[in-house]
XYZ file of C-alpha atoms in Angstrom:
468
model
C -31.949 6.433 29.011
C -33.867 9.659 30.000
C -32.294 12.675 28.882
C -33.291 16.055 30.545
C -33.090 18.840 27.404
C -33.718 22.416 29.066
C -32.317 23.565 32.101
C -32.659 27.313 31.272
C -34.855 29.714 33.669
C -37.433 29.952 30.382
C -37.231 26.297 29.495
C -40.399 23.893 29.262
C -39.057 20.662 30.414
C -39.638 17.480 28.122
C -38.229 14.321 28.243
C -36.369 12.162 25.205
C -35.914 8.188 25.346
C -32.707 7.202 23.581
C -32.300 3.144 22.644
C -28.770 3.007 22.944
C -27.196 -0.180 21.621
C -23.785 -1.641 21.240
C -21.675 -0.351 18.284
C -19.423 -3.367 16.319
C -16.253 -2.000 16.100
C -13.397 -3.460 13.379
C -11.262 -6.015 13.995
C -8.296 -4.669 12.157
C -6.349 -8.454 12.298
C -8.951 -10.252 11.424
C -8.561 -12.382 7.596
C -11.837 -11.395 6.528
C -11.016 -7.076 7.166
C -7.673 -7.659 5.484
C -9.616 -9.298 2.211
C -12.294 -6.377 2.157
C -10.162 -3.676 2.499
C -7.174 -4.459 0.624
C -5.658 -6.444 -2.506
C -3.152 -8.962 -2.294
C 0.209 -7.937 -4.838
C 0.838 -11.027 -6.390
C 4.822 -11.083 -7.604
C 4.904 -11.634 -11.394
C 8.152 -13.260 -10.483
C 9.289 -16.828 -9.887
C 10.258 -18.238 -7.152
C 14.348 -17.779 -7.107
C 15.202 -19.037 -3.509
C 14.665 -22.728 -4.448
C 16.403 -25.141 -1.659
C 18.963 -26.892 -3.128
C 17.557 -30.293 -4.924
C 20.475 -31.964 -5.323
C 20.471 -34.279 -2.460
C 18.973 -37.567 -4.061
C 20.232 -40.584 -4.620
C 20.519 -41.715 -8.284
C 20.243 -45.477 -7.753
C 16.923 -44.918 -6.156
C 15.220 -42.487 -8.522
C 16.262 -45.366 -11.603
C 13.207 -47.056 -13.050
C 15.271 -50.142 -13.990
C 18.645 -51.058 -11.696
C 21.528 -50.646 -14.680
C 25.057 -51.948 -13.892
C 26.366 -49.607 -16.254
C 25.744 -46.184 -14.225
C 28.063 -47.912 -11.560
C 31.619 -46.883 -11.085
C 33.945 -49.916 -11.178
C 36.529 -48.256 -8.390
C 33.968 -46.669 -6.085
C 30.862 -48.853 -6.448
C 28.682 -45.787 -6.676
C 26.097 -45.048 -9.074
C 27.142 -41.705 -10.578
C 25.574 -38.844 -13.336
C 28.831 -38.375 -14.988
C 31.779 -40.718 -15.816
C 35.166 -39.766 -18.298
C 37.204 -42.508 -19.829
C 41.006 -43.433 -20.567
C 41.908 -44.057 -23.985
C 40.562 -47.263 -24.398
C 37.536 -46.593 -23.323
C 36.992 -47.962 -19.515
C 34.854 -45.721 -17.319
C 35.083 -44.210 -14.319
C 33.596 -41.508 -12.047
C 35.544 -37.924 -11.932
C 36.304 -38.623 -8.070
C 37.738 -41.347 -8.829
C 40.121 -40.668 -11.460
C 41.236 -37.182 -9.727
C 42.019 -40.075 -6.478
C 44.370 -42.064 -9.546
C 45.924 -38.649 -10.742
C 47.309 -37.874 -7.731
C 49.176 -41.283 -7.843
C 52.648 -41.943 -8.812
C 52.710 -43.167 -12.501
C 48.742 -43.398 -12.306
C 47.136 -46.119 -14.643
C 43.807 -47.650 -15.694
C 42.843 -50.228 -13.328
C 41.132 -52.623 -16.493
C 44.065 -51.761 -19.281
C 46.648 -50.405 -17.042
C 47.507 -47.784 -19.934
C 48.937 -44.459 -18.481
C 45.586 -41.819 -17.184
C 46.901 -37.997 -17.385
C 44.513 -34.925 -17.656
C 45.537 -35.242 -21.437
C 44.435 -39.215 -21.675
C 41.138 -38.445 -19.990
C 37.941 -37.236 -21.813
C 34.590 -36.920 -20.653
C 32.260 -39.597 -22.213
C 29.654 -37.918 -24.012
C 27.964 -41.503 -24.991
C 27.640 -41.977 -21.305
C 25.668 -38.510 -20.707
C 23.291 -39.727 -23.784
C 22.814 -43.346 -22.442
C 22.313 -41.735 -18.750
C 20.592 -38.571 -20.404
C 17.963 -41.226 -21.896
C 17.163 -43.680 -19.069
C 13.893 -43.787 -17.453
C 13.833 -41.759 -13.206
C 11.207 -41.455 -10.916
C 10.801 -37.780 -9.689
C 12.566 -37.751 -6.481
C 10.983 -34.718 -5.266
C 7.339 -36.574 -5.292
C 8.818 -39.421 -3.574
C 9.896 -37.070 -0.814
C 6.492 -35.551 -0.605
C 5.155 -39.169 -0.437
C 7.423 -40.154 2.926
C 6.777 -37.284 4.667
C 2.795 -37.773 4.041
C 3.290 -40.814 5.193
C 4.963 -40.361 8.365
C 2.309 -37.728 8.882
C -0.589 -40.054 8.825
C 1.473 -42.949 11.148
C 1.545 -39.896 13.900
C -2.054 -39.442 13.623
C -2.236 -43.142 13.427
C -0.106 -43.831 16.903
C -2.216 -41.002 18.141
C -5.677 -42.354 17.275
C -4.880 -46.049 18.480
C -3.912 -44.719 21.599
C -7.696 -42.732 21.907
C -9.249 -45.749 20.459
C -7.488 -48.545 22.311
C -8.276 -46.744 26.012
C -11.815 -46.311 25.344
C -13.883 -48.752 26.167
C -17.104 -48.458 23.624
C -14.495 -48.720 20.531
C -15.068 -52.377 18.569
C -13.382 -51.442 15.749
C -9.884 -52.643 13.741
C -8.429 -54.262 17.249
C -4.841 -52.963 18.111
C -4.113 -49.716 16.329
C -0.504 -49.465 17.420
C 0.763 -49.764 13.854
C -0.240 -48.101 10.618
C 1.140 -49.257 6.811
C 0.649 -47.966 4.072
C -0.911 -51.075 2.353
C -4.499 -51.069 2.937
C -5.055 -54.852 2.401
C -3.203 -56.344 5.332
C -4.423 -56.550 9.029
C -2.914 -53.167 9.714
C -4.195 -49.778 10.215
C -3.980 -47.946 6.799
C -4.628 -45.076 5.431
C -8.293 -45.596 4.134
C -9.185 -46.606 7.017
C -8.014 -43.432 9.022
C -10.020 -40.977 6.017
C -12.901 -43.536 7.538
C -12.535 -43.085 11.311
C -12.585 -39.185 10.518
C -9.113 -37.787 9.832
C -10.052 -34.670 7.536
C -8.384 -35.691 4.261
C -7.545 -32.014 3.836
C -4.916 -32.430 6.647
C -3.406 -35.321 4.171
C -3.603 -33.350 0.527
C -2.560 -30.642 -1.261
C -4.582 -27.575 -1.822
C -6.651 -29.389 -4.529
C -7.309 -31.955 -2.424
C -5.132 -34.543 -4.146
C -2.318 -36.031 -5.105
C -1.293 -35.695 -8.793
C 2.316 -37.904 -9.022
C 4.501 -37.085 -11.369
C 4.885 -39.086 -14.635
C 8.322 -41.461 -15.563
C 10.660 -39.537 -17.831
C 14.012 -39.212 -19.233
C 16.759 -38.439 -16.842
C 17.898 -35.305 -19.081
C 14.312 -34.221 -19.278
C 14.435 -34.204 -15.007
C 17.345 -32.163 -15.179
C 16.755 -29.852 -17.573
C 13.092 -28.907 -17.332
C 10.983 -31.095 -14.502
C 13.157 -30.303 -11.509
C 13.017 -26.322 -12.072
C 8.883 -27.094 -12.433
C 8.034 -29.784 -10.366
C 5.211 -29.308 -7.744
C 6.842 -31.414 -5.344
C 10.267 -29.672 -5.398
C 11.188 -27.470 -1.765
C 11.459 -23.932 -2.085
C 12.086 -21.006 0.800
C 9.549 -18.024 1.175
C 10.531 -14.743 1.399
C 9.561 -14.943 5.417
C 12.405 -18.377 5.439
C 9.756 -20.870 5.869
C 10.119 -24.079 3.872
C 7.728 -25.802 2.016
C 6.824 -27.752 -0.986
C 6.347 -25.282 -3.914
C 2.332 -26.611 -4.096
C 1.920 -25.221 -0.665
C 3.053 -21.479 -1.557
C -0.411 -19.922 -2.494
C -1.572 -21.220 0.677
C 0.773 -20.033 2.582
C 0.775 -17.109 1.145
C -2.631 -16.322 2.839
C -0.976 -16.412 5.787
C 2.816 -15.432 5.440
C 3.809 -12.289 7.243
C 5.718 -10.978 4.337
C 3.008 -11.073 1.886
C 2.644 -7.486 0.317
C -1.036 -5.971 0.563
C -2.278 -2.257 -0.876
C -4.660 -0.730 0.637
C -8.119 -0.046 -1.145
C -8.702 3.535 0.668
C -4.960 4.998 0.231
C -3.632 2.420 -1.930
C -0.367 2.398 0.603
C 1.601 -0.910 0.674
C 2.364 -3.086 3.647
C 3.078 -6.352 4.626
C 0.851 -8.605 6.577
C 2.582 -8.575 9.658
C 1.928 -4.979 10.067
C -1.948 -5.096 8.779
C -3.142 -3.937 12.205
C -0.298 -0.580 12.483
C -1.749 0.298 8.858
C -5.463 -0.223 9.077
C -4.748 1.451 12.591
C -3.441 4.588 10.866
C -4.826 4.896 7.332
C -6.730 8.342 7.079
C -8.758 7.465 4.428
C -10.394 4.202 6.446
C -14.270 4.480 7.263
C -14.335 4.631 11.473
C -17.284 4.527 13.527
C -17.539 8.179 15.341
C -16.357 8.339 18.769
C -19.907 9.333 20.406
C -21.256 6.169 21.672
C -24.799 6.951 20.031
C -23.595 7.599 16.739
C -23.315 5.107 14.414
C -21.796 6.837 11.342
C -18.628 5.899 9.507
C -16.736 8.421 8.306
C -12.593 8.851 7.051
C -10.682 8.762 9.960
C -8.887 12.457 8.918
C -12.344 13.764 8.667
C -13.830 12.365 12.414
C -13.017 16.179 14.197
C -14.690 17.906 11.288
C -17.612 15.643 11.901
C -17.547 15.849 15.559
C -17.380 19.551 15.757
C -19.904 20.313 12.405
C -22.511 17.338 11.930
C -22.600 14.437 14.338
C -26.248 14.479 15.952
C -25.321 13.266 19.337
C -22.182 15.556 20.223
C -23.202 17.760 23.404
C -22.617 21.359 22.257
C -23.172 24.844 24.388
C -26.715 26.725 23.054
C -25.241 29.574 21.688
C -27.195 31.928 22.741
C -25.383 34.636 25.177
C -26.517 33.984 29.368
C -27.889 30.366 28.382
C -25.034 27.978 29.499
C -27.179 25.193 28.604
C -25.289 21.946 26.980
C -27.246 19.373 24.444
C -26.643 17.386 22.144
C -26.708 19.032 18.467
C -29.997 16.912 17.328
C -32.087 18.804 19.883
C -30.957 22.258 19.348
C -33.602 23.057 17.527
C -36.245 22.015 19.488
C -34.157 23.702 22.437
C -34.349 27.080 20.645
C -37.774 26.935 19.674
C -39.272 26.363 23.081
C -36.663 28.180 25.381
C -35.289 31.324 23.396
C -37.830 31.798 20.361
C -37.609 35.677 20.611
C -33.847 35.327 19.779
C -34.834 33.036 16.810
C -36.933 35.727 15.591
C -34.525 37.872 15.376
C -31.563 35.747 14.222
C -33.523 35.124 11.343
C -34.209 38.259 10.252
C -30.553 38.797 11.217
C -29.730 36.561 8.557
C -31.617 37.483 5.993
C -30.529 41.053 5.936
C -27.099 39.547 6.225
C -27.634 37.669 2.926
C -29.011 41.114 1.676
C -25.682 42.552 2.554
C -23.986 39.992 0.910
C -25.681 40.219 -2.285
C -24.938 43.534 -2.418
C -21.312 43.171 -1.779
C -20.975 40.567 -4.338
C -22.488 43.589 -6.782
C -20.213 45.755 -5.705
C -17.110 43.362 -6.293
C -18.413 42.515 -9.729
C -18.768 46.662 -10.221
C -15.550 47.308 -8.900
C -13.882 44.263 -10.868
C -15.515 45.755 -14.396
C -14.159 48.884 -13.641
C -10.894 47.808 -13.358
C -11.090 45.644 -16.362
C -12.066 48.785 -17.907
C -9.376 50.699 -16.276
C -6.877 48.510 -17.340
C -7.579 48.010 -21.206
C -7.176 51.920 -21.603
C -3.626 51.754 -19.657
C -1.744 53.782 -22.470
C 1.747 53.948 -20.739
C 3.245 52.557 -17.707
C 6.744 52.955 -15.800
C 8.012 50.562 -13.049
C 11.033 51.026 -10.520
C 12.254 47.901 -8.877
C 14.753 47.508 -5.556
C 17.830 48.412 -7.881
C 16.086 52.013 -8.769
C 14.882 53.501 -5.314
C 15.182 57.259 -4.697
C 16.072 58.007 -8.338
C 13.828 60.017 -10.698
C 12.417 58.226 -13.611
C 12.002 59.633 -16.846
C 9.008 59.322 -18.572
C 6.967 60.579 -21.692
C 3.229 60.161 -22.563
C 1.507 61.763 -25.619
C 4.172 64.219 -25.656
C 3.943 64.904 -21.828
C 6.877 65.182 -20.103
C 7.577 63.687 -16.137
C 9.176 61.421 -14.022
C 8.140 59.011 -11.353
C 10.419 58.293 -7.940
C 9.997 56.088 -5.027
C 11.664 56.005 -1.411
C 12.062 52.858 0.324
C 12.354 53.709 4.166
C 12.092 51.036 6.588
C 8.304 50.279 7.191
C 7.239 52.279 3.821
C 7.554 53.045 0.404
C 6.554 56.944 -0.817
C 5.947 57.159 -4.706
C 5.185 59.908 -6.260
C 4.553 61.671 -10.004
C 5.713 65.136 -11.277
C 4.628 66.376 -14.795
C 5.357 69.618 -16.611
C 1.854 70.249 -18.363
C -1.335 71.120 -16.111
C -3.695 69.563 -18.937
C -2.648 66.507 -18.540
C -3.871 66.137 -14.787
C -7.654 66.912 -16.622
C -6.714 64.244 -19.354
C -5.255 61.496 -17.485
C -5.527 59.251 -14.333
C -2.780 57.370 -12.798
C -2.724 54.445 -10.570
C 0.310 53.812 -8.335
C 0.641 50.121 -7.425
C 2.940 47.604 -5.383
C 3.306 44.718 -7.320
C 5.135 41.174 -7.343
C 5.033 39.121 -10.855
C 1.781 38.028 -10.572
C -0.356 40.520 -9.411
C -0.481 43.751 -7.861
C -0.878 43.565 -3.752
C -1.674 46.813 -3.197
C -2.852 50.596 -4.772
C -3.878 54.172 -4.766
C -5.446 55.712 -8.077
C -5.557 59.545 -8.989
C -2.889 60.869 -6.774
C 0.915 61.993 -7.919
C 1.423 61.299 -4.217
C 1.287 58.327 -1.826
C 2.573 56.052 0.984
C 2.707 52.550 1.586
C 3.179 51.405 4.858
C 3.644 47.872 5.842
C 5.195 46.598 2.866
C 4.537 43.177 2.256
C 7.095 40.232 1.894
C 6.823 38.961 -1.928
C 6.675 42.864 -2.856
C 9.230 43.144 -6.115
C 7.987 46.642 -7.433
C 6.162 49.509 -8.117
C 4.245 50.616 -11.000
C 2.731 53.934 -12.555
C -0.208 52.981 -15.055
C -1.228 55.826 -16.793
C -5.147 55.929 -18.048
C -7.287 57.936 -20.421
C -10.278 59.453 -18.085
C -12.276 59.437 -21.098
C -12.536 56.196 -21.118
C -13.704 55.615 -17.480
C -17.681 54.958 -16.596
């Protein structure tokens, strides 16, 4: 791109070439932003919003088939049985069906059943309590994996079966899950190219889970188990294996941000990274290629970015340029005006030096002014146009203001004439921090445009001997 730089009536033309190329900007929804420029919160608690795990059937989950965990009136296998007096068990449903009877009895002893007659059996709960289950949560996971891979199965045969280079397993209309028979089976799909991430668990395996005790199931596996379903926070179900994956993904997932350590959740990752102030943005002139904080792009803009177009500066030249060539603008087209600008500023940094003397004078005089303060009298709101007595080393006066509507008048009256040759006085308006405002060595003065936090005003009386 050829950029014309002068255009003033004293200009020497030259020309600039400027590459331009394409800027990357963020993708503020893309996984790999969200993972540089934030930390995942990771709850410290469990998971409470389990799904409930009840729904199993007891005869199935049995190691062994036992006739005993049968109820003799129902027929069902049951986790809890009470018995009658002699000893003949049933199920709870059951017997609350027999209590509601007329002149209910036990169906093997016929001896009368009441609520008093009936007792849970605890040797039941230890025999039960002790018998050898299958985790029925793993066997769950293991059906639906399976009717996973017979979709993909039905779905491959069909692609297979209609093409016409295939010479592979013949028909592969039916999958099973025993790879020995004619059949499609699993194996042979993880061999014809099915990812066997789409059929595994985030380790890439299946870890079943051991036989154990019934009571042990109940009372510690089930709250533990891998296999068991539990509900997100965002109300998608899942195996409790699959919740650190999801959580990669879920929209609920809390995130802080690594430039203003705000919180959000994924689903509003763009709005934040959108927003955040403290996030490093490419500047909004197409040749620039600097990041800087978002809250800081005008400062940049207006103060340092090389390719903003900016006026001269110098008075008749309306020429506009970008800020990198300024220089070279000034040199060639308005180099008197340098000249003098720079001497300009360096008797302007002359001036300043001296200023900051005279501040540092003027601030050690009133240091000095201060420390030999041997009296001082203040009147506040409640003590306006009243005369305040007042004695110094013997010297007798008083000190009154007047508050009128824009102004305050103080003013000083002593009795000895000496005193005036002795002392100086500074008048001062004051609030409770410093003083805003003051006139030294006159009994008489006016304050006009009194200023809002103004609580007071103050006499300090000063020995002149004292002053340098």
């Amino acid at each position: 791109m050829i950029v014309n730089e002068f255009s003033c009536p004293k200009t020497t033309t030259t020309t600039t070439t400027t590459t331009t190329t394409t800027k990357l900007t963020d993708n503020y929804e893309a996984e790999e932003f969200l993972k540089n420029n934030s930390e995942r919160i990771e709850s410290t608690d469990k998971p409470t919003n389990n799904i409930k795990q009840d729904d199993y059937d007891l005869e199935v989950i049995f190691e062994k088939k036992n006739e005993i965990f049968i109820c003799d009136i129902c027929c069902e296998t049951v986790n809890q049985k009470s018995q009658c007096l002699n000893g003949h068990l049933y199920c709870l449903a059951c017997l609350d069906k027999l209590l509601k009877k007329e002149n209910p009895s036990c169906p093997t002893c016929k001896i009368e059943l009441s609520e008093k007659t009936i007792a849970k059996s605890l040797l039941y709960d230890t025999i039960l309590g002790n018998e050898k289950v299958k985790c029925p949560y793993y066997n769950r996971h293991q059906d639906q994996l399976y009717k996973s891979v017979e979709s993909m199965s039905s779905s491959l045969a069909k692609t297979i079966n209609n093409s016409s280079v295939y010479s592979g397993f013949g028909n592969l209309s039916t999958f099973s899950k025993n790879s020995s028979n004619s059949k499609i089976s699993y194996n042979d799909l993880i061999e014809t190219g099915f990812a066997e991430d789409d059929l595994s668990d985030s380790d890439g395996e299946w870890l079943p889970c051991e036989i154990m005790t019934y009571k042990y199931f109940k009372e510690t596996h089930m709250h533990q188990c891998q296999y068991r379903m539990i509900k997100c926070d965002c109300f998608q179900g899942m195996f409790f294996f699959e919740l650190k994956e999801h959580k990669n993904s879920c929209v609920k997932q809390q995130y802080k941000c690594l430039h203003c350590s705000t919180e959000f959740q994924k689903k509003n990752q763009f709005l934040h990274f959108s927003l955040c102030q403290n996030i490093l943005i490419f500047c909004s002139e197409p040749e620039c290629h600097e990041k800087v904080k978002r809250s800081e792009l005008d400062y940049h803009l207006e103060n340092n970015c090389q390719f903003k177009e900016i006026y001269c500066g110098i008075p008749d030249c309306k020429e506009k340029l970008k800020r990198r060539d300024l220089i070279n603008h000034l040199s060639n087209s308005h180099p008197y005006e340098v000249s003098s600008l720079s001497k300009s500023a360096i008797e302007l940094e002359a001036i300043k030096k001296e200023l900051n003397t005279l501040k540092k004078k003027e601030e050690s005089q009133e240091n000095n002014l201060l420390n030999n303060i041997i009296h001082a009298v203040w009147i506040d709101n409640n003590m306006f146009n009243k005369m305040v007595e007042w004695t110094a080393l013997g010297c007798h006066g008083a000190f009154k203001c007047e508050r009128y509507s824009n102004e305050i008048q103080a003013s000083i009256e002593i009795n000895s004439l000496s005193f005036y040759n002795q002392f100086s006085f500074i008048i001062g308006l004051c609030t409770n921090e410093k003083m805003v405002d003051s006139v030294k060595d006159t009994p008489r003065v006016k304050f006009k445009g009194i200023p809002d936090n103004f609580e007071y005003v103050k006499l300090f009386i000063i020995k002149k001997e004292s002053q340098k």
